[in-house]
Coordinates of C-alpha atoms (C1' of nucleotides) in Angstrom, one line a residue:
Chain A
X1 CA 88.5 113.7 87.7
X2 CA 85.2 114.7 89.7
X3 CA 86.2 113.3 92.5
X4 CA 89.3 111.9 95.0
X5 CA 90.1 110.6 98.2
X6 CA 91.0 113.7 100.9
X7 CA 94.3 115.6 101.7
X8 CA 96.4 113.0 103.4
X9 CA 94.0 109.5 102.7
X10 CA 94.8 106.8 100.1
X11 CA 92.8 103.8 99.0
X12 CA 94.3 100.7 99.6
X13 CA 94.0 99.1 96.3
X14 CA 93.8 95.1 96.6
X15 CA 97.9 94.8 95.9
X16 CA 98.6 96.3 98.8
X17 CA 95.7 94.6 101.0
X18 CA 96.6 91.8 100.6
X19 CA 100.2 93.1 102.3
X20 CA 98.7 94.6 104.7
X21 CA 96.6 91.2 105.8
X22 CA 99.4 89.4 105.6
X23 CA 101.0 91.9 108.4
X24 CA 97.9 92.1 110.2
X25 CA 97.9 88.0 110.3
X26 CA 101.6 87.9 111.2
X27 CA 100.9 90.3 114.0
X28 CA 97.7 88.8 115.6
X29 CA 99.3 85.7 115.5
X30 CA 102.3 86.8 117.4
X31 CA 100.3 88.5 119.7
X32 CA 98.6 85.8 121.0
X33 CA 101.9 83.5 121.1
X34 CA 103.0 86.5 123.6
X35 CA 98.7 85.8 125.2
X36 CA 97.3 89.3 123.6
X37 CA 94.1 89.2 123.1
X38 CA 92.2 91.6 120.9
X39 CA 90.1 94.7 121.8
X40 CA 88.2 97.1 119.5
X41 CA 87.3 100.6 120.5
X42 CA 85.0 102.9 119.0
X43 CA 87.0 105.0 116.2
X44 CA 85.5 108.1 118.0
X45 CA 85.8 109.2 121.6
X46 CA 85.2 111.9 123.8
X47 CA 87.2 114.9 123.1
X48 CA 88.3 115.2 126.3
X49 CA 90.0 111.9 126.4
X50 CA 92.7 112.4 124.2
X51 CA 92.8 115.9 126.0
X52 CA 93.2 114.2 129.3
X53 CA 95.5 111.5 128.1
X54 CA 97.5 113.1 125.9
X55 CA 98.2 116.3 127.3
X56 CA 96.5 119.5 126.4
X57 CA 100.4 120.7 125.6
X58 CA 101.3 118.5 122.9
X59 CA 101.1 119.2 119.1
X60 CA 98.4 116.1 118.7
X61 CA 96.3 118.1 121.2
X62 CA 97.1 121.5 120.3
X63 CA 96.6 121.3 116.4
X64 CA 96.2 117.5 115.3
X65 CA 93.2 116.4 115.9
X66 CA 89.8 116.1 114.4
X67 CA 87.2 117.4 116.3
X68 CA 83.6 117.7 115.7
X69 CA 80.4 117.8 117.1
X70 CA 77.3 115.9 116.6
X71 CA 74.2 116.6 116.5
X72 CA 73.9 116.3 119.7
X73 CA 76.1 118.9 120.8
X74 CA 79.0 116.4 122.1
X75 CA 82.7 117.1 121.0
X76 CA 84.1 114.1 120.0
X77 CA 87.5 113.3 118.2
X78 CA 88.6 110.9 115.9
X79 CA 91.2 108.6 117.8
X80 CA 94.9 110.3 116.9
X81 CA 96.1 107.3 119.5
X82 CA 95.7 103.8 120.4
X83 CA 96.4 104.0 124.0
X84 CA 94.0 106.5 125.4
X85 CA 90.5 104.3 124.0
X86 CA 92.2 101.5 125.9
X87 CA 92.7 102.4 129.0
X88 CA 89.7 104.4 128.7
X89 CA 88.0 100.9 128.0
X90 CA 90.0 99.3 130.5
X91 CA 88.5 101.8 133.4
X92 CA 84.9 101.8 131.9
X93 CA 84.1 98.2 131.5
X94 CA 86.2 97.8 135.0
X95 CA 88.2 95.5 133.6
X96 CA 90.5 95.9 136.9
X97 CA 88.4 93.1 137.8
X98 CA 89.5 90.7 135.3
X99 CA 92.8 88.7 136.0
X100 CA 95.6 91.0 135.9
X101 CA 97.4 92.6 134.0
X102 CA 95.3 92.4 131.2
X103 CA 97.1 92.0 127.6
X104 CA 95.2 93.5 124.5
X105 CA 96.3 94.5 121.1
X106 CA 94.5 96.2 118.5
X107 CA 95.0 97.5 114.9
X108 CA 93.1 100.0 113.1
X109 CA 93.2 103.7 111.7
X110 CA 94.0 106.7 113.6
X111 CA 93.7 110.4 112.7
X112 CA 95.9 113.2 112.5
X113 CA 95.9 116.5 110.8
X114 CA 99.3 116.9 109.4
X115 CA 100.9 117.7 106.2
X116 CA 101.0 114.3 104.4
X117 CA 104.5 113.1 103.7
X118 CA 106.7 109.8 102.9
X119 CA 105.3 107.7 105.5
X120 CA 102.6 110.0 107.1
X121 CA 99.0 110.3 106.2
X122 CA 96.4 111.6 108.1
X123 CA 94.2 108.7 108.3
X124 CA 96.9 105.9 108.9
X125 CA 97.0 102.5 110.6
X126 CA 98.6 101.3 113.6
X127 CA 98.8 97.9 115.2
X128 CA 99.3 98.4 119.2
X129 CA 99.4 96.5 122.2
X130 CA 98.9 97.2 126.3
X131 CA 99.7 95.8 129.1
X132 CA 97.6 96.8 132.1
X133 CA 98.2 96.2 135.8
X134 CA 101.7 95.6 135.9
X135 CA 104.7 97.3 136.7
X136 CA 107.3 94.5 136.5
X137 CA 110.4 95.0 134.2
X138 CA 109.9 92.3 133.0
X139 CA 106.9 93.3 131.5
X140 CA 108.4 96.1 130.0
X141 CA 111.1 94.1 128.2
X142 CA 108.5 91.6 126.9
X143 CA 106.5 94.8 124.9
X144 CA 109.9 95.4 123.7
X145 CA 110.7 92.0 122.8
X146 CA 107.3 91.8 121.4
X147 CA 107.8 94.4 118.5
X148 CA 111.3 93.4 117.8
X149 CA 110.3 89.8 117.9
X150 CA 107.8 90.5 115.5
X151 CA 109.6 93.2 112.8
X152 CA 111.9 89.9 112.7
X153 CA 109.0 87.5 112.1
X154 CA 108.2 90.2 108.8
X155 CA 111.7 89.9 107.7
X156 CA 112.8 93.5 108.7
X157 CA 116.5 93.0 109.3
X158 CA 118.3 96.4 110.1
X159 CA 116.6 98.0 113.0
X160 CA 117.7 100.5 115.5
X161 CA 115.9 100.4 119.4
X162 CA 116.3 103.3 121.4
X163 CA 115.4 102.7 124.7
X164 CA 114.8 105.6 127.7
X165 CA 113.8 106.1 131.0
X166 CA 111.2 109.3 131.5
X167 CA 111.5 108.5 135.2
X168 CA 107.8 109.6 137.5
X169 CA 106.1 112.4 139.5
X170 CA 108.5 112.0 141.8
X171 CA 112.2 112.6 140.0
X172 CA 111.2 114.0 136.8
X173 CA 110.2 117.6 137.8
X174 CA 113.1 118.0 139.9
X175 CA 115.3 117.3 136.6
X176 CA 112.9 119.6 134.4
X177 CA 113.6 122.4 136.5
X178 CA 117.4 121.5 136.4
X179 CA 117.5 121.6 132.2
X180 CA 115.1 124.8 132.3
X181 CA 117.7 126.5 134.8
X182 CA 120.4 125.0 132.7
X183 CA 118.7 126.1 129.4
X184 CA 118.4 129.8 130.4
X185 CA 122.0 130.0 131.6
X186 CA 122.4 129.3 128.1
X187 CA 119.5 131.2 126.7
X188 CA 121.8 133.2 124.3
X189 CA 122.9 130.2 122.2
X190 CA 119.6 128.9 121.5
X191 CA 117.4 129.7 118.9
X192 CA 113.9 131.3 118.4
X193 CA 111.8 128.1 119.0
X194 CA 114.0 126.3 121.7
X195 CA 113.4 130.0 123.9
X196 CA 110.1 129.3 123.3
X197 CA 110.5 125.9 124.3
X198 CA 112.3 126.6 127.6
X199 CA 109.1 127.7 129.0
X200 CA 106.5 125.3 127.1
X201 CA 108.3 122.4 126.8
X202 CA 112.0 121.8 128.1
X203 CA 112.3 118.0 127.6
X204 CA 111.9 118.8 123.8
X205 CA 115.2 120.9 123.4
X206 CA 116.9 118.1 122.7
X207 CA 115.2 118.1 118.9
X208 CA 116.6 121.1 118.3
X209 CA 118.7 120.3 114.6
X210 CA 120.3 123.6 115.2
X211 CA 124.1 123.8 115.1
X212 CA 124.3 125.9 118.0
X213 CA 121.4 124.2 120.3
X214 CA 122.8 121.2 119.8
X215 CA 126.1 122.2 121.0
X216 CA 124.5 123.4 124.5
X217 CA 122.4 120.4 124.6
X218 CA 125.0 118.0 124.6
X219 CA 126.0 118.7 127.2
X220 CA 123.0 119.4 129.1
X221 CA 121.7 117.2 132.4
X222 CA 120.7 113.8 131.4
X223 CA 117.5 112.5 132.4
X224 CA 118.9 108.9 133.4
X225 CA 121.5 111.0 135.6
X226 CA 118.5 112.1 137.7
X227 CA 116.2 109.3 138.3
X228 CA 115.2 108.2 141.8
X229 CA 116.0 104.8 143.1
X230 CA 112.9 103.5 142.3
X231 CA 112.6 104.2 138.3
X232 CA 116.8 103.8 138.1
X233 CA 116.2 100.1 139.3
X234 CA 113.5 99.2 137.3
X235 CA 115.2 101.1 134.2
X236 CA 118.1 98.6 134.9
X237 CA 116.4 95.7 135.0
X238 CA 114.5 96.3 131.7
X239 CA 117.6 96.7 130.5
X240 CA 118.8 93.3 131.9
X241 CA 116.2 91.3 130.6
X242 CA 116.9 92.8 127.3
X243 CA 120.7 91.6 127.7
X244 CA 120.1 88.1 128.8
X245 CA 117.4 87.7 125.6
X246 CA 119.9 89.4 123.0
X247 CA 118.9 92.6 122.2
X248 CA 120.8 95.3 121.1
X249 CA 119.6 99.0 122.2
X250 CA 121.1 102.4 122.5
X251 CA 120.0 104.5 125.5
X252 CA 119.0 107.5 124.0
X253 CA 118.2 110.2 127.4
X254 CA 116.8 112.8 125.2
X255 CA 113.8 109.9 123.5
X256 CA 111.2 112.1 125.2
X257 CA 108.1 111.3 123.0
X258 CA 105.5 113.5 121.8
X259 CA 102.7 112.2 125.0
X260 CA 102.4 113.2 127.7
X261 CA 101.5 110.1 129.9
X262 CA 104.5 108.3 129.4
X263 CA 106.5 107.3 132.8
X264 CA 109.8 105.1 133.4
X265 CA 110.5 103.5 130.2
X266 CA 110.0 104.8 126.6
X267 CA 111.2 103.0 123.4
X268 CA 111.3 103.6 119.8
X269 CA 112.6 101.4 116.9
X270 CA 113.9 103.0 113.9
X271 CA 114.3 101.7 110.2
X272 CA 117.4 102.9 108.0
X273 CA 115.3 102.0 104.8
X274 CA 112.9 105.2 106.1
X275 CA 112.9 108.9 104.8
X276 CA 112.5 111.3 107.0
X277 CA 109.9 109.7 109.2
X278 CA 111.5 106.6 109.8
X279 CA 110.2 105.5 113.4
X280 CA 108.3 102.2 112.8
X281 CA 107.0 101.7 116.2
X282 CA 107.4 103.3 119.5
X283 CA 105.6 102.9 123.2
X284 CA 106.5 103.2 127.1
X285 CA 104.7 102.7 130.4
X286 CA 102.2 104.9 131.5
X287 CA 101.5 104.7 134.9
X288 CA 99.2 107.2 135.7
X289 CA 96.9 106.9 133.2
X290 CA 94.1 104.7 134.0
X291 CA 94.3 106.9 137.9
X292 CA 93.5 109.9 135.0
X293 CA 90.7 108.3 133.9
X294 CA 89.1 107.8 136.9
X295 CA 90.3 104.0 137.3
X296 CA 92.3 102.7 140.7
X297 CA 95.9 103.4 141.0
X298 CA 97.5 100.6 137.9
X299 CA 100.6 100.9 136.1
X300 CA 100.6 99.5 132.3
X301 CA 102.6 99.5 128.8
X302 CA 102.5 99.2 125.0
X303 CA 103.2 100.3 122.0
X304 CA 102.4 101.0 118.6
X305 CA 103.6 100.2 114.9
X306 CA 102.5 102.2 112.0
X307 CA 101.6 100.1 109.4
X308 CA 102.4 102.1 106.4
X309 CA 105.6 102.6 107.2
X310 CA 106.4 99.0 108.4
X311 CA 104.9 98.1 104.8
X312 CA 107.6 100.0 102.8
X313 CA 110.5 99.1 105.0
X314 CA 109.5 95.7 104.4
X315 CA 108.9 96.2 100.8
X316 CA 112.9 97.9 100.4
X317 CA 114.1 94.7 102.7
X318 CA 112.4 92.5 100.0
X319 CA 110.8 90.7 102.5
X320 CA 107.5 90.5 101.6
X321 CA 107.1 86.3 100.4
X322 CA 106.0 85.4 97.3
X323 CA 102.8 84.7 97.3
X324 CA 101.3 81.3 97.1
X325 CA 100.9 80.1 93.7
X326 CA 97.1 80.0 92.9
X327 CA 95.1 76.3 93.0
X328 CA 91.8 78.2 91.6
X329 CA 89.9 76.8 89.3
X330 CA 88.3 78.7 86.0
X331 CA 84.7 77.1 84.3
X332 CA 85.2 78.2 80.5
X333 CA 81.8 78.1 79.1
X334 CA 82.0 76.7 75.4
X335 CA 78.5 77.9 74.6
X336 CA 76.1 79.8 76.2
X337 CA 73.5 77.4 76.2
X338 CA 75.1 75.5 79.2
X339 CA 75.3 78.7 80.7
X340 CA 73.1 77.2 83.7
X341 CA 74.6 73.6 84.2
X342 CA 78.1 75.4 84.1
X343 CA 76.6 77.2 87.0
X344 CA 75.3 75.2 89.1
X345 CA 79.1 73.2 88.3
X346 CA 80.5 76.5 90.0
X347 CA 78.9 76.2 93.4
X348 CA 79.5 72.6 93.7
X349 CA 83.3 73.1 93.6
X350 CA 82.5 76.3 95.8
X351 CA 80.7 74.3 98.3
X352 CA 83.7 71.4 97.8
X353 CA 86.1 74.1 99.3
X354 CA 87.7 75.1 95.8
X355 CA 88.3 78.6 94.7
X356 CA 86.3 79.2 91.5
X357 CA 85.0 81.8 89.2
X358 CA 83.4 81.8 85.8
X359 CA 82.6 84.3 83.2
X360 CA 80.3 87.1 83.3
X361 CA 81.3 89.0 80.1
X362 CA 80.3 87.2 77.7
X363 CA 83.8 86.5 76.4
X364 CA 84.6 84.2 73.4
X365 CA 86.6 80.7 74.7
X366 CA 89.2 82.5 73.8
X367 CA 88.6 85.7 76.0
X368 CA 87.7 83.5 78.8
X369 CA 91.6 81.3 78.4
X370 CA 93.1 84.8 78.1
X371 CA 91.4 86.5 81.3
X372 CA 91.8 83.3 83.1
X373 CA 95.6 83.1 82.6
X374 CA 96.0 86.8 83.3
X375 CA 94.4 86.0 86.6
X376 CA 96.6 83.2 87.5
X377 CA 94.0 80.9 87.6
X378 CA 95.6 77.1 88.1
X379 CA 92.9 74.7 86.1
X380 CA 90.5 75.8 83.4
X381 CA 87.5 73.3 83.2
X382 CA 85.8 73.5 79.6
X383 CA 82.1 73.3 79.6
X384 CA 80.0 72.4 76.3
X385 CA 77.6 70.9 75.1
X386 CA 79.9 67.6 74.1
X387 CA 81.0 67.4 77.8
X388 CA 77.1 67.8 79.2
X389 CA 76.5 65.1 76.9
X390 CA 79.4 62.4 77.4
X391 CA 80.1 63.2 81.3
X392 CA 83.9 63.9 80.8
X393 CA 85.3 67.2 81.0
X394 CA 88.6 68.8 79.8
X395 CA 90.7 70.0 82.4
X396 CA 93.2 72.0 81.9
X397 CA 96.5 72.8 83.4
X398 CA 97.4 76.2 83.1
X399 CA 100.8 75.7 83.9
X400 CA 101.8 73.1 82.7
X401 CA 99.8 73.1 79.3
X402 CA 98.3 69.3 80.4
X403 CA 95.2 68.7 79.8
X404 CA 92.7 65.8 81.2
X405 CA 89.7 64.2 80.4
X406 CA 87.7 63.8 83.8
X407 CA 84.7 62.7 84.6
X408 CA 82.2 65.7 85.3
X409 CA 81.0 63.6 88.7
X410 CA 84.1 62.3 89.8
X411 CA 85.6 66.3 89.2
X412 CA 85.0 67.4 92.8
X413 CA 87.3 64.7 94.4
X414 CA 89.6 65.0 91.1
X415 CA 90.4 68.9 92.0
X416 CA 90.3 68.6 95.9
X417 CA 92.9 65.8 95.9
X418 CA 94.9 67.7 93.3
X419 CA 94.4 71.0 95.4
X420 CA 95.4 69.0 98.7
X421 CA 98.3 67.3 97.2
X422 CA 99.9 70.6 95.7
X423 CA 99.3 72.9 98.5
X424 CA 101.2 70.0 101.0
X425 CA 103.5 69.7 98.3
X426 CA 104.3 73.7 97.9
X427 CA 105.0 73.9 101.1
X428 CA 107.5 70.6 101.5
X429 CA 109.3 72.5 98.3
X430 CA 109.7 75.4 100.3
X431 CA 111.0 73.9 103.2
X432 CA 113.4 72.0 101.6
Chain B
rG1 C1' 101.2 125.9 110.3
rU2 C1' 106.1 127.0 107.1
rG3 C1' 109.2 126.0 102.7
rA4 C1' 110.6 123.5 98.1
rU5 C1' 109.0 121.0 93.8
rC6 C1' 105.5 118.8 90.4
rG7 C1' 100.1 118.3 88.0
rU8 C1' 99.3 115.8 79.9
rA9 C1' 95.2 108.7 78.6
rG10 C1' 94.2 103.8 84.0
rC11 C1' 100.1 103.7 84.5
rU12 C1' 105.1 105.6 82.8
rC13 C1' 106.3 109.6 79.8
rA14 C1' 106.6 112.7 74.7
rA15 C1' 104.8 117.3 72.3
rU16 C1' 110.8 122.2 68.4
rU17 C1' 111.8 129.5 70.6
rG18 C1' 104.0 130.0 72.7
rG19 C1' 102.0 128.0 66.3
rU20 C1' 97.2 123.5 62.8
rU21 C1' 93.2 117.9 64.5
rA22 C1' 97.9 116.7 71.9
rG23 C1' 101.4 111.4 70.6
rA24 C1' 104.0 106.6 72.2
rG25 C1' 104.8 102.3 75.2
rC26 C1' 102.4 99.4 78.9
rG27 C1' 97.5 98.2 80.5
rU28 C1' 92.1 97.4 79.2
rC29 C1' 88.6 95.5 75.4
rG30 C1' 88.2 93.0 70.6
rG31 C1' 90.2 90.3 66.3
rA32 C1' 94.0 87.0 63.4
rC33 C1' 89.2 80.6 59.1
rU34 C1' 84.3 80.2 63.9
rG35 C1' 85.9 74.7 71.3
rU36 C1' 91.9 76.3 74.0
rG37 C1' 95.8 81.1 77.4
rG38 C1' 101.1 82.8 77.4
rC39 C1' 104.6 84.8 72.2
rU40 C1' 103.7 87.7 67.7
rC41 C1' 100.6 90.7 64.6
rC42 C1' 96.2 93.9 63.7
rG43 C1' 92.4 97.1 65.6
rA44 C1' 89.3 99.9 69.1
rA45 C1' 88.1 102.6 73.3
rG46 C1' 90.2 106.1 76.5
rG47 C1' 92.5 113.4 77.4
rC48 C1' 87.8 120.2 78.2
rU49 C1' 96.4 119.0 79.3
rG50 C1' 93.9 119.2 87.9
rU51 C1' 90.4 123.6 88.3
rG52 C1' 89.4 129.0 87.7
rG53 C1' 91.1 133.5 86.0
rG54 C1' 94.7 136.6 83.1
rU55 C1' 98.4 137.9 79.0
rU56 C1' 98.4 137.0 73.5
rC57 C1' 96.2 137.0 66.8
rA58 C1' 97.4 132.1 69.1
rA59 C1' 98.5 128.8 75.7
rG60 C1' 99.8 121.9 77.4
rU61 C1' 103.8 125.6 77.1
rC62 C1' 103.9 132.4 80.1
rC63 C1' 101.5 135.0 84.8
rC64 C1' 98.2 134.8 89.3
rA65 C1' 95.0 132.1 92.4
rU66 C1' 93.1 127.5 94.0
rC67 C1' 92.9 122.2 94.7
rG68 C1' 95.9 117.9 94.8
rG69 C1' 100.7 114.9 94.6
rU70 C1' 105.8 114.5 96.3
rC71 C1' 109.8 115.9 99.7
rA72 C1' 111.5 118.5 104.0
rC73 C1' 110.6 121.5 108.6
rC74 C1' 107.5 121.0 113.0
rC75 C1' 106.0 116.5 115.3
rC76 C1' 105.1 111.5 115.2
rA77 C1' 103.4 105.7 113.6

RNA sequence: GUGAUCGUAGCUCAAUUGGUUAGAGCGUCGGACUGUGGCUCCGAAGGCUGUGGGUUCAAGUCCCAUCGGUCACCCCA
């Protein structure tokens, strides 16, 4: 082997695509039920905006990203994140003057340099949606309701939702400095990195796996103990709106979240059918982000879903549907002197709407049978010379083993009505 | 960035304590009285054993390095 696809990327062979589309479909259309619309960003950006956005603190920053320059001397980064393009979108194109808030989603491939792992490349796809220029609850709960709504629309059955409050400017220091004071008075009980991460860090003690940290951090300050009036009412009400539409969560105070822009309410949803990495999708408000990028004072929300991962919890829930059967129609070519007329018969079902190949290996009759059952084709037209001649072609059912004698001008209605009739009549089977 | 583990045909795996020309199944392509698929049978193609060094009379097998895969830590989707 000469040569492979890098450390940490994967081709998505067409198996998989097509599960992947069918996500991608399931998702767009959701996400305009729920008046999303789509946005595409440059797969690039500015270094600085991640930097800004982000949070020159956190591990994306600090050792995940990929950063080069061009040749024109800018530092630019492939996008490690959704959210920061957005908004940076949002503020450039001054979108604060469309209606508000404004709803986008997007899906595409981010970048992150990470040591690959079940469910973690370095180039991997995320679908993602923001909200922009509102800070109602209620907004909050519908990105929520959004993602569960849709993991339930791809048949995903057992999830867990974690839901937190990071509060704002205004509480959250004031509680920082509490666990830091509380973390040194405790200093001897924790272990190398969560010292390190009294300084750098506080709000991520509470990863700590460690026997011993764990045992101080339980009992620890709670963030939701600490929240001014302000972020505790609107943390309640999220929550309320999630109770009156069903939706089981668990508060989970120490759900801090690896960004640093994130304000009032963060969320995560969790698969059991996961390895180690088993968040599916996760999001919050950020409410000083678009003021970060040089935008007017406006609150907003999203979230993202990795679409790798979503693909194999799905594929261990067995949800992925079975795949439509086939209606595609196969020209066997019984000689190659009607090579041309078979053809030109090609593009006219084409151009009638109906999915059709031919042969371009030169196979025997038999070759051609053989390669069109392995690829599922429905109908197999035979071509020859006695057809050209008498205007009636064998057609073939591949499934059933019927065959029919049609006439070759009367073949484009023949299949269309056949097509019609079985794809209305699939789907009646189905319902029923 | 750290640790563990694995690299033999397109895929899944074999190959006695280091010992001749590295095998099988599936898949691909072709054939089984010449214009008809699936089942069965036959045949063919396809490997510098990830790469580079080393030990040895002899390395797929042992040692080192390197590059990849997998899993975990860190962190996140």
């Amino acid at each position: 082997m000469r040569f492979y696809a890098p450390k940490g990327t994967t081709d998505i062979l067409p198996d998989m695509a097509k599960k992947w589309r069918y996500l991608e479909r399931k998702a767009s259309d959701l996400f305009e039920k729920y008046e999303y619309e789509p946005i595409v960003t440059p797969i690039f950006e500015h270094t600085d905006v991640f930097q800004r956005a982000i949070g020159t603190s956190t591990d994306i920053v600090q050792k995940e990203m990929y950063t080069f320059e061009d040749k024109g001397g800018r530092s630019l980064t492939l996008r490690p994140e959704g959210t920061a393009p957005v908004i940076r979108a949002y503020v450039d194109n001054n979108m604060n003057q469309m209606p508000q808030p404004v709803k986008l989603y997007y899906t595409g491939p981010m970048f992150r340099y990470e040591r690959p792992q079940a469910g973690r490349y370095r180039q991997f796809f995320q679908l993602g949606v923001e909200a922009i220029g509102s800070d109602d609850p209620a907004i909050d709960a519908e990105s929520i309701l959004l993602m569960i709504d849709y993991f339930r629309s791809v048949g995903l059955k057992e999830l867990t939702l974690y839901i937190n409050s990071m509060g704002c400017e205004n509480d959250r220091p004031k509680y920082v400095e509490l666990l830091k004071q509380y973390a040194i008075a405790h200093e001897q009980e924790l272990c190398k990195d969560c010292r390190k991460r009294v300084e750098l860090n506080p709000l991520r003690l509470f990863d700590c796996k460690e026997e011993s940290c764990r045992r101080v951090m339980e009992h620890a300050p709670k963030i939701t103990d600490y929240l001014d009036e302000d972020c505790k009412n609107h943390f309640n009400a999220v929550r309320r709106y999630l109770d009156m539409q069903g939706v089981q969560y668990i508060i989970k105070p120490e759900l801090v979240r690896g960004l640093d822009y994130y304000t009032k309410t963060t969320f995560e949803v969790v698969s059991p059918l996961l390895g180690a990495q088993n968040a599916i999708g996760g999001g919050g408000r950020y409410n000083k982000l678009v003021e970060e990028f040089g935008g007017p004072p406006t609150p907003g929300i999203g979230f993202a879903i990795g679409l790798e991962r979503l693909t194999i919890a799905v594929e261990k829930e067995g949800a992925f549907v079975a795949m439509e059967e086939k209606t595609d129609a196969f020209i066997a070519v019984a000689d190659k002197a009607v090579k041309e007329p078979a053809v030109n018969l090609l593009y006219a079902l084409r151009g009638a709407g109906i999915a059709t190949d031919i042969d371009y290996t030169g196979r025997s009759l038999k070759g051609q049978l053989k390669y069109a059952n392995k690829k599922g084709f429905r109908y197999t037209i035979f071509l020859g010379p006695q057809e050209l001649e008498t205007g009636i072609v064998q057609v073939k059912d591949m499934k059933t083993s019927e065959q029919y004698a049609i006439k070759l001008n009367e073949l484009v209605d023949w299949l269309s009505n056949i097509v019609k009739s079985q794809t209305m009549g699939s789907g009646v089977t189905k319902q029923s």
